Coordinates of C-alpha atoms in Angstrom, one line a residue:
X1 CA 100.2 42.4 7.9
X2 CA 97.9 44.9 7.0
X3 CA 97.2 48.3 9.6
X4 CA 93.0 48.1 9.1
X5 CA 91.3 48.6 12.7
X6 CA 90.4 44.9 11.9
X7 CA 93.5 43.8 12.4
X8 CA 95.4 46.5 15.7
X9 CA 92.2 44.4 17.4
X10 CA 93.3 41.0 17.2
X11 CA 97.2 42.0 17.3
X12 CA 96.1 43.7 21.0
X13 CA 95.0 40.5 22.2
X14 CA 99.1 39.1 22.3
X15 CA 101.2 39.9 24.4
X16 CA 103.7 43.4 24.0
X17 CA 107.1 41.1 23.4
X18 CA 104.6 38.7 21.0
X19 CA 102.9 41.4 19.5
X20 CA 106.8 42.8 18.5
X21 CA 107.0 39.8 16.9
X22 CA 104.4 40.2 15.2
X23 CA 104.7 43.1 13.2
X24 CA 108.6 43.5 12.7
X25 CA 109.5 40.0 11.9
X26 CA 106.7 38.2 10.0
X27 CA 106.6 40.3 7.0
X28 CA 110.4 39.9 6.0
X29 CA 110.5 38.2 3.2
X30 CA 113.8 37.1 3.3
X31 CA 112.3 35.3 6.4
X32 CA 112.8 30.9 5.7
X33 CA 112.2 29.9 9.7
X34 CA 110.2 30.8 12.2
X35 CA 109.4 29.5 15.7
X36 CA 107.6 29.9 19.3
X37 CA 109.6 28.3 22.0
X38 CA 107.1 29.3 24.7
X39 CA 104.0 28.0 24.1
X40 CA 101.9 30.0 26.1
X41 CA 103.1 32.0 22.5
X42 CA 102.1 29.2 20.4
X43 CA 99.0 29.0 21.6
X44 CA 97.9 32.5 22.0
X45 CA 98.9 32.9 19.1
X46 CA 97.5 30.4 16.9
X47 CA 93.9 31.6 17.1
X48 CA 95.5 34.7 15.7
X49 CA 97.9 34.7 12.9
X50 CA 97.8 31.6 11.0
X51 CA 93.6 31.4 9.6
X52 CA 94.9 30.9 6.5
X53 CA 98.4 28.7 5.4
X54 CA 99.3 28.7 1.6
X55 CA 102.3 26.9 0.6
X56 CA 104.6 24.4 -1.6
X57 CA 105.8 22.7 1.8
X58 CA 110.0 23.1 -0.5
X59 CA 113.0 23.9 0.7
X60 CA 113.2 27.3 -1.7
X61 CA 110.4 28.7 1.0
X62 CA 109.4 29.0 3.8
X63 CA 110.8 26.2 6.7
X64 CA 107.6 25.5 8.4
X65 CA 109.1 21.8 10.1
X66 CA 109.3 23.6 13.5
X67 CA 105.9 24.4 13.0
X68 CA 104.7 20.9 11.8
X69 CA 106.5 19.5 14.9
X70 CA 105.8 21.1 17.5
X71 CA 102.0 19.9 16.6
X72 CA 99.6 19.0 18.1
X73 CA 99.3 23.2 20.3
X74 CA 101.7 24.8 17.5
X75 CA 101.2 27.8 15.3
X76 CA 98.4 25.5 12.7
X77 CA 95.1 24.8 15.1
X78 CA 93.4 27.6 14.3
X79 CA 94.4 27.3 10.9
X80 CA 90.6 27.7 8.9
X81 CA 92.4 28.5 4.8
X82 CA 94.6 25.9 3.3
X83 CA 95.7 25.4 -0.3
X84 CA 98.9 23.8 -0.8
X85 CA 100.5 23.9 -4.8
X86 CA 103.2 20.8 -4.0
X87 CA 104.9 17.9 -6.0
X88 CA 103.9 14.7 -5.2
X89 CA 107.6 13.8 -4.3
X90 CA 106.7 15.9 -1.4
X91 CA 104.1 13.4 0.0
X92 CA 105.8 13.4 4.1
X93 CA 105.4 16.7 4.1
X94 CA 102.0 17.2 2.1
X95 CA 100.2 14.2 5.0
X96 CA 102.5 16.0 8.8
X97 CA 100.3 19.2 7.5
X98 CA 97.4 17.8 6.7
X99 CA 97.3 14.4 9.8
X100 CA 98.2 17.0 12.2
X101 CA 95.7 20.2 11.6
X102 CA 93.2 20.8 14.3
X103 CA 90.0 17.7 13.9
X104 CA 86.7 19.5 12.2
X105 CA 88.3 22.7 11.9
X106 CA 89.0 24.0 8.2
X107 CA 85.7 26.1 5.4
X108 CA 88.0 26.5 2.7
X109 CA 90.8 24.0 1.1
X110 CA 92.7 23.9 -1.9
X111 CA 95.2 20.7 -2.8
X112 CA 97.4 20.9 -5.5
X113 CA 99.9 18.0 -6.8
X114 CA 99.1 15.9 -3.9
X115 CA 98.1 12.0 -4.2
X116 CA 94.7 10.6 -3.3
X117 CA 95.7 9.1 -0.1
X118 CA 96.1 12.6 1.5
X119 CA 92.8 13.6 0.2
X120 CA 91.8 10.0 1.9
X121 CA 93.4 11.8 5.1
X122 CA 92.3 15.4 5.1
X123 CA 88.2 14.0 4.9
X124 CA 88.4 11.6 7.6
X125 CA 89.3 14.4 10.0
X126 CA 87.2 17.9 8.3
X127 CA 83.7 17.4 8.2
X128 CA 82.9 21.1 8.2
X129 CA 84.7 21.9 5.3
X130 CA 82.6 24.6 2.8
X131 CA 85.0 25.1 -0.1
X132 CA 87.0 22.8 -1.8
X133 CA 89.5 22.7 -4.9
X134 CA 90.2 19.0 -6.0
X135 CA 92.7 19.3 -8.9
X136 CA 94.8 16.4 -10.6
X137 CA 97.4 16.6 -13.2
X138 CA 99.3 14.2 -15.3
X139 CA 102.4 13.8 -14.0
X140 CA 100.9 12.3 -10.5
X141 CA 101.9 8.6 -11.7
X142 CA 101.5 6.7 -8.4
X143 CA 97.7 8.0 -7.4
X144 CA 95.1 9.6 -9.5
X145 CA 91.8 7.8 -8.5
X146 CA 89.6 10.4 -7.1
X147 CA 88.7 9.1 -3.1
X148 CA 87.7 6.9 -2.1
X149 CA 83.4 7.2 -1.9
X150 CA 83.6 6.1 1.8
X151 CA 85.9 9.4 3.2
X152 CA 83.3 11.2 1.4
X153 CA 80.5 9.8 2.5
X154 CA 80.1 12.5 5.8
X155 CA 82.8 15.0 4.9
X156 CA 81.0 17.2 2.8
X157 CA 77.7 18.0 4.5
X158 CA 78.2 21.2 4.4
X159 CA 80.2 22.2 0.8
X160 CA 78.6 25.0 -0.5
X161 CA 81.9 25.3 -3.1
X162 CA 83.4 22.4 -4.6
X163 CA 85.8 22.9 -8.6
X164 CA 87.5 19.6 -9.3
X165 CA 89.3 19.8 -12.2
X166 CA 90.2 16.1 -12.6
X167 CA 92.9 15.2 -16.4
X168 CA 91.1 11.0 -16.0
X169 CA 88.9 10.1 -18.4
X170 CA 86.6 7.8 -16.8
X171 CA 85.6 10.2 -13.6
X172 CA 82.2 9.8 -11.2
X173 CA 81.3 13.1 -10.3
X174 CA 78.5 12.2 -9.0
X175 CA 80.2 10.1 -5.9
X176 CA 81.4 13.4 -5.2
X177 CA 78.0 15.1 -6.1
X178 CA 75.5 12.8 -4.4
X179 CA 77.0 13.5 -0.9
X180 CA 77.3 17.6 -1.2
X181 CA 73.4 18.4 -0.7
X182 CA 74.6 21.8 0.7
X183 CA 76.3 22.3 -2.5
X184 CA 75.5 26.1 -4.1
X185 CA 79.0 26.3 -6.9
X186 CA 80.1 23.5 -8.9
X187 CA 82.9 23.7 -11.5
X188 CA 83.8 21.0 -13.4
X189 CA 87.5 21.0 -15.9
X190 CA 89.8 18.4 -17.0
X191 CA 92.3 20.7 -15.8
X192 CA 94.5 21.4 -18.8
X193 CA 96.5 24.4 -19.4
X194 CA 95.5 26.2 -22.2
X195 CA 99.8 26.2 -23.8
X196 CA 99.7 22.6 -23.1
X197 CA 100.2 20.5 -25.8
X198 CA 98.3 17.4 -24.7
X199 CA 94.8 19.5 -23.4
X200 CA 91.9 18.0 -24.6
X201 CA 88.9 16.6 -22.9
X202 CA 87.4 14.9 -20.9
X203 CA 83.6 13.4 -20.5
X204 CA 81.0 14.0 -18.3
X205 CA 80.6 11.6 -16.1
X206 CA 77.1 11.3 -14.1
X207 CA 75.4 8.3 -12.6
X208 CA 72.4 7.7 -12.0
X209 CA 71.6 8.9 -8.2
X210 CA 69.5 6.0 -5.9
X211 CA 66.3 7.1 -5.8
X212 CA 65.2 9.3 -3.2
X213 CA 67.8 11.6 -3.8
X214 CA 67.3 15.5 -3.8
X215 CA 68.3 17.3 -6.8
X216 CA 70.9 20.1 -6.3
X217 CA 69.6 23.4 -5.5
X218 CA 73.0 24.9 -7.6
X219 CA 73.2 28.7 -8.6
X220 CA 76.2 28.9 -10.6
X221 CA 77.1 25.4 -12.7
X222 CA 80.5 26.0 -14.7
X223 CA 81.8 22.8 -17.7
X224 CA 85.2 24.3 -19.3
X225 CA 87.0 21.1 -21.6
X226 CA 84.6 18.5 -21.1
X227 CA 83.3 16.5 -23.3
X228 CA 78.9 16.4 -23.4
X229 CA 78.0 13.6 -24.3
X230 CA 76.9 9.8 -21.9
X231 CA 76.3 12.4 -18.4
X232 CA 73.9 15.0 -20.4
X233 CA 70.6 13.1 -20.3
X234 CA 71.7 12.3 -15.8
X235 CA 72.6 16.4 -15.7
X236 CA 68.9 17.0 -14.9
X237 CA 68.6 14.2 -11.9
X238 CA 71.2 15.4 -10.2
X239 CA 70.9 19.0 -10.9
X240 CA 67.2 21.0 -10.4
X241 CA 67.6 23.1 -13.2
X242 CA 64.7 25.6 -12.1
X243 CA 67.2 27.0 -9.3
X244 CA 69.5 27.3 -11.4
X245 CA 71.4 31.0 -12.0
X246 CA 74.1 31.3 -13.8
X247 CA 75.8 28.7 -16.8
X248 CA 79.1 28.5 -17.8
X249 CA 79.8 26.2 -20.7
X250 CA 83.7 26.9 -21.7
X251 CA 85.9 25.0 -24.2
X252 CA 83.5 21.9 -24.3
X253 CA 82.6 19.4 -26.8
X254 CA 79.3 18.3 -28.2
X255 CA 77.3 22.0 -26.4
X256 CA 74.7 21.4 -28.5
X257 CA 73.7 17.8 -26.8
X258 CA 73.4 19.7 -23.6
X259 CA 71.8 22.3 -25.2
X260 CA 68.9 20.8 -26.8
X261 CA 68.8 18.8 -23.8
X262 CA 68.4 21.5 -22.0
X263 CA 65.8 23.0 -24.3
X264 CA 64.0 20.4 -23.7
X265 CA 63.6 20.9 -19.8
X266 CA 63.3 24.7 -19.7
X267 CA 60.7 23.8 -22.4
X268 CA 58.4 22.1 -20.0
X269 CA 59.2 23.9 -17.0
X270 CA 56.6 26.6 -16.0
X271 CA 59.6 28.3 -14.4
X272 CA 63.6 29.4 -14.5
X273 CA 66.0 31.3 -12.1
X274 CA 68.7 31.3 -15.0
X275 CA 70.2 35.2 -15.1
X276 CA 73.2 34.5 -16.9
X277 CA 74.5 31.9 -20.0
X278 CA 78.0 32.4 -20.4
X279 CA 79.2 30.2 -24.0
X280 CA 82.9 30.4 -25.0
X281 CA 83.2 28.2 -28.1
X282 CA 86.4 27.1 -29.4
X283 CA 86.6 23.9 -32.4
X284 CA 85.8 24.8 -35.3
X285 CA 84.1 20.5 -35.8
X286 CA 80.3 21.8 -34.3
X287 CA 77.4 21.3 -36.1
X288 CA 74.5 23.2 -35.8
X289 CA 75.9 25.0 -32.4
X290 CA 74.5 28.1 -33.0
X291 CA 70.9 26.3 -34.3
X292 CA 71.1 25.1 -30.6
X293 CA 71.9 28.1 -29.3
X294 CA 70.0 29.9 -30.5
X295 CA 66.8 26.7 -30.1
X296 CA 67.7 27.1 -26.5
X297 CA 67.7 31.3 -25.5
X298 CA 65.0 31.6 -26.9
X299 CA 62.4 28.9 -25.0
X300 CA 62.5 31.0 -22.3
X301 CA 62.6 34.4 -20.7
X302 CA 64.6 36.7 -17.5
X303 CA 68.3 36.9 -18.9
X304 CA 70.8 39.2 -17.3
X305 CA 74.1 38.1 -18.4
X306 CA 74.0 36.3 -22.0
X307 CA 77.5 36.5 -23.1
X308 CA 78.8 34.2 -26.7
X309 CA 81.9 33.6 -28.2
X310 CA 82.3 31.2 -31.4
X311 CA 84.0 30.6 -34.0
X312 CA 80.9 30.5 -36.2
X313 CA 80.5 33.1 -37.9
X314 CA 76.4 32.0 -38.1
X315 CA 74.9 34.6 -35.8
X316 CA 73.3 34.6 -32.5
X317 CA 69.0 34.9 -33.8
X318 CA 68.7 38.6 -32.9
X319 CA 64.6 38.4 -32.0
X320 CA 65.9 34.8 -29.6
X321 CA 68.0 38.0 -28.0
X322 CA 64.8 40.3 -27.5
X323 CA 63.5 37.2 -25.8
X324 CA 65.2 38.2 -23.0
X325 CA 64.8 42.1 -23.7
X326 CA 62.9 43.8 -20.4
X327 CA 65.6 42.0 -17.9
X328 CA 69.1 41.8 -19.9
X329 CA 71.5 44.0 -18.9
X330 CA 74.8 43.2 -20.0
X331 CA 75.1 41.1 -23.6
X332 CA 78.0 39.6 -26.1
X333 CA 78.2 38.3 -29.5
X334 CA 82.1 37.5 -30.8
X335 CA 81.1 35.4 -33.8
X336 CA 84.8 35.9 -34.7
X337 CA 86.1 34.4 -31.9
X338 CA 89.7 32.8 -33.2
X339 CA 93.6 32.8 -32.4
X340 CA 95.6 35.4 -34.9
X341 CA 93.7 35.5 -37.9
X342 CA 93.8 39.2 -39.2
X343 CA 92.6 39.7 -42.2
X344 CA 89.0 37.5 -40.8
X345 CA 88.8 39.4 -38.4
X346 CA 89.1 42.6 -40.1
X347 CA 86.2 42.7 -42.8
X348 CA 84.2 39.2 -42.0
X349 CA 80.9 38.4 -39.2
X350 CA 79.6 42.2 -38.3
X351 CA 76.5 42.4 -37.3
X352 CA 74.2 44.5 -39.9
X353 CA 73.3 47.8 -38.7
X354 CA 69.0 46.0 -39.3
X355 CA 70.4 43.2 -37.1
X356 CA 70.7 46.6 -33.7
X357 CA 67.8 47.5 -34.6
X358 CA 65.9 44.9 -33.5
X359 CA 68.4 44.4 -30.8
X360 CA 67.8 48.0 -29.8
X361 CA 64.2 48.6 -30.3
X362 CA 63.6 45.1 -28.7
X363 CA 66.6 44.9 -25.7
X364 CA 65.8 48.7 -24.5
X365 CA 68.4 48.8 -21.4
X366 CA 70.8 47.0 -22.8
X367 CA 73.3 48.8 -20.2
X368 CA 77.0 46.8 -21.3
X369 CA 77.4 45.3 -24.5
X370 CA 80.2 43.7 -26.9
X371 CA 79.8 43.5 -30.3
X372 CA 81.0 43.2 -33.6
X373 CA 79.4 45.9 -35.3
X374 CA 81.6 47.0 -38.4
X375 CA 84.1 46.4 -40.8
X376 CA 87.1 48.7 -40.2
X377 CA 90.6 48.4 -41.4
X378 CA 93.0 50.8 -39.7
X379 CA 95.0 50.9 -42.9
X380 CA 92.6 53.0 -45.1
X381 CA 91.2 54.8 -42.7
X382 CA 92.4 58.6 -42.8
X383 CA 91.3 59.3 -39.3
X384 CA 91.3 63.0 -39.9
X385 CA 88.4 62.8 -41.8
X386 CA 84.4 62.8 -40.3
X387 CA 82.6 58.8 -40.7
X388 CA 80.9 60.5 -43.1
X389 CA 83.7 60.6 -45.2
X390 CA 85.5 57.0 -44.3
X391 CA 85.8 54.4 -46.8
X392 CA 82.4 52.3 -45.8
X393 CA 79.3 53.5 -43.6
X394 CA 78.8 50.7 -41.8
X395 CA 80.5 51.3 -38.5
X396 CA 78.8 55.6 -38.5
X397 CA 75.1 53.3 -39.6
X398 CA 76.5 51.3 -36.4
X399 CA 77.0 53.9 -33.8
X400 CA 73.6 55.5 -35.0
X401 CA 71.0 52.3 -34.2
X402 CA 73.9 52.1 -30.7
X403 CA 73.4 55.9 -30.3
X404 CA 69.5 54.9 -29.2
X405 CA 70.5 52.9 -26.1
X406 CA 70.0 55.4 -23.8
X407 CA 71.3 53.1 -20.6
X408 CA 74.1 52.0 -22.8
X409 CA 77.3 53.1 -21.0
X410 CA 79.6 50.7 -21.8
X411 CA 80.0 49.1 -25.4
X412 CA 82.9 47.3 -26.6
X413 CA 84.2 46.6 -30.1
X414 CA 85.1 42.8 -30.1
X415 CA 87.1 42.4 -33.2
X416 CA 90.9 42.9 -33.9
X417 CA 92.2 45.8 -35.7
X418 CA 95.0 46.3 -37.7
X419 CA 96.8 49.4 -38.6
X420 CA 99.2 48.6 -41.6
X421 CA 98.2 47.4 -45.3
X422 CA 100.1 43.9 -44.3
X423 CA 98.1 43.3 -41.8
X424 CA 101.3 43.5 -39.2
X425 CA 100.9 44.5 -35.1
X426 CA 103.1 47.3 -35.7
X427 CA 104.5 49.2 -33.8
X428 CA 103.3 49.8 -30.1
X429 CA 102.8 53.5 -30.2
X430 CA 101.7 53.5 -33.7
X431 CA 98.9 51.2 -32.5
X432 CA 98.8 53.6 -29.5
X433 CA 97.8 56.7 -31.5
X434 CA 95.9 55.2 -35.1
X435 CA 93.0 53.5 -31.6
X436 CA 93.0 56.8 -29.2
X437 CA 91.7 58.5 -32.4
X438 CA 89.7 56.2 -33.4
X439 CA 87.8 56.0 -29.8
X440 CA 87.7 59.7 -29.3
X441 CA 85.7 59.9 -33.0
X442 CA 83.6 56.9 -31.8
X443 CA 83.1 58.9 -28.0
X444 CA 82.0 61.8 -30.1
X445 CA 80.0 60.9 -32.2
X446 CA 77.6 58.8 -29.8
X447 CA 77.6 61.3 -27.1
X448 CA 76.1 63.8 -30.0
X449 CA 73.2 61.5 -30.7
X450 CA 72.4 62.1 -27.2
X451 CA 73.8 58.7 -25.8
X452 CA 75.4 58.3 -22.1
X453 CA 78.6 56.6 -22.6
X454 CA 81.0 56.2 -20.5
X455 CA 83.5 53.0 -21.6
X456 CA 85.0 52.0 -25.2
X457 CA 86.7 49.2 -25.7
X458 CA 89.0 47.5 -28.4
X459 CA 89.1 44.5 -26.9
X460 CA 89.0 41.1 -28.9
X461 CA 87.5 37.9 -26.1
X462 CA 90.8 35.9 -27.3
X463 CA 94.2 36.4 -26.4
X464 CA 97.4 35.9 -27.1
X465 CA 97.7 37.1 -30.3
X466 CA 100.7 38.0 -30.7
X467 CA 104.0 37.2 -28.5
X468 CA 106.0 40.6 -30.2
X469 CA 103.4 43.0 -28.7
X470 CA 104.7 45.8 -26.0
X471 CA 103.3 48.0 -23.0
X472 CA 102.6 51.4 -25.3
X473 CA 102.7 55.1 -24.2
X474 CA 99.4 55.3 -21.8
X475 CA 100.0 51.3 -20.7
X476 CA 97.8 49.2 -23.5
X477 CA 99.4 46.7 -25.3
X478 CA 98.0 45.5 -28.3
X479 CA 95.0 44.1 -29.0
X480 CA 93.2 45.6 -26.2
X481 CA 92.5 49.6 -25.6
X482 CA 89.9 51.0 -22.8
X483 CA 89.1 54.6 -22.3
X484 CA 86.4 56.4 -20.9
X485 CA 84.8 59.7 -21.4
X486 CA 86.4 63.5 -21.0
X487 CA 85.3 66.7 -22.5
X488 CA 88.2 68.5 -24.4
X489 CA 87.3 72.2 -24.8
X490 CA 88.6 73.9 -28.4
X491 CA 89.1 77.7 -28.4
X492 CA 87.4 79.3 -31.2
X493 CA 87.5 82.9 -32.4
X494 CA 84.5 84.0 -30.7
X495 CA 83.3 80.8 -27.9
X496 CA 84.4 78.1 -27.4
X497 CA 83.8 74.5 -28.5
X498 CA 83.6 71.8 -25.5
X499 CA 83.9 67.9 -27.7
X500 CA 84.0 64.9 -25.9
X501 CA 86.9 63.2 -25.4
X502 CA 88.2 59.5 -25.3
X503 CA 90.9 59.0 -22.8
X504 CA 93.1 56.0 -22.2
X505 CA 92.6 54.3 -19.5
X506 CA 94.3 50.9 -18.5
X507 CA 92.4 48.0 -17.1
X508 CA 93.3 47.8 -13.7
X509 CA 92.1 51.7 -12.4
X510 CA 89.1 51.6 -15.0
X511 CA 86.6 50.5 -11.6
X512 CA 85.3 53.4 -11.4
X513 CA 83.2 53.3 -14.3
X514 CA 81.9 50.2 -14.9
X515 CA 80.0 47.3 -12.6
X516 CA 81.5 44.7 -11.7
X517 CA 81.7 41.5 -12.9
X518 CA 81.9 43.3 -16.3
X519 CA 81.7 42.0 -19.7
X520 CA 84.8 44.5 -20.9
X521 CA 87.4 42.2 -19.8
X522 CA 85.9 38.7 -19.1
X523 CA 88.1 37.2 -22.0
X524 CA 89.9 34.0 -23.3
X525 CA 93.0 34.0 -20.4
X526 CA 90.8 35.0 -17.7
X527 CA 88.4 32.2 -18.3
X528 CA 91.2 30.1 -18.3
X529 CA 92.7 30.9 -14.6
X530 CA 89.1 31.2 -13.8
X531 CA 88.6 27.1 -14.7
X532 CA 91.5 24.9 -16.1

């Protein structure tokens, strides 16, 4: 229970005795049972306390039996947000809760681990849902099907956000989509976690809607771990593509098929609202991926955010990126997106100074940049020397070019750095020293050339490289390091010298320096949390 003025206003509506119960008893973590015997208390508190219910409804959680038995006219009468993560054998308790919630009161629903019959019961009684997450897990053996189309027909008219995560190979997403005229945000995926050994993509199955169907004007479409084949050519029949503002394609198969389809649609369209495009691609067997990507981003203009992380060392054509030069503010290009491979990360695939020249000239308003910009090997670089003495001039050349981006506030180097000649992770505190030293040199070099850089990060897109990595004294864990711009004053004989300095900062404490959503922190791990 927070002490905000908004919350206090709500609490004042309760009787003095009930306020005591609420403020002193409810926050106790050990509390397992709660029941209000006084009917007047139950009724008055239901409109104040229970706007949201999140529970697993299992024995080691708080016991809600007393509340369930008091329905109707109990503490669930005004629940608007329902989130239950449970096991299939808890069917009875889940059905009791769902059946007892007052008709047409729910606004957001997320049920994980429940059988389809629970969904059908809920959808038949709730017609005002605005946000819904439908997730099917592989261990549900009794009922893995989608809800009956009849239960969807009149329940989703007000739905604005829909997330479907299903591991079946025969999903008909059209049954949902044809009944969601107000839908704005759609996320479709397999629901597999990153570490699952059985993880596999599922087909994107979209059937042709009936004659007279008005395509959905989505703002955002996210596709996660899907096979993009048969349903792709019907995507434009069910979604009004020119209205789409954000498109995410993450860990999907047959991506070139979708990109070529989108290219054909955007080429003949006179309008495009697309502002953000994210392609994160892990499979290695995608032929023509970068070629189809170049064709797509080159057939329209207006992007503000472009995030590309692939396992293909072939580079995105920077000339195509420059089609969006007048609007592009956030750019991330990582051609070495892969799991732990230290030898590959160090010295391959970086964007040359010539390519960076084209980017800076064609995209002068970039504020955040994530890129593999130079070959850096900390095991052979003497960090006590100036950049001019480094083994190779790749990094100084890249920074000379990037310093010309006068709007650049955040720079992220996306390649993996090791600090010893055996390509090993090494000691966490040794890593901290080497990375901080390099960060300060980069910061000083850019500032001396007129850059407005405020944040510098060394952080590959792919995550979980080593289970043995420990947090260092700066709060960083290899290979992710974040720094903000500070200053240091050095006393000399007759004067003082002030230099830019990289100040270590954790991701949690960096929010004052960057805009959100920020490219600095987007990674494989966060994508899985958002879409899996």
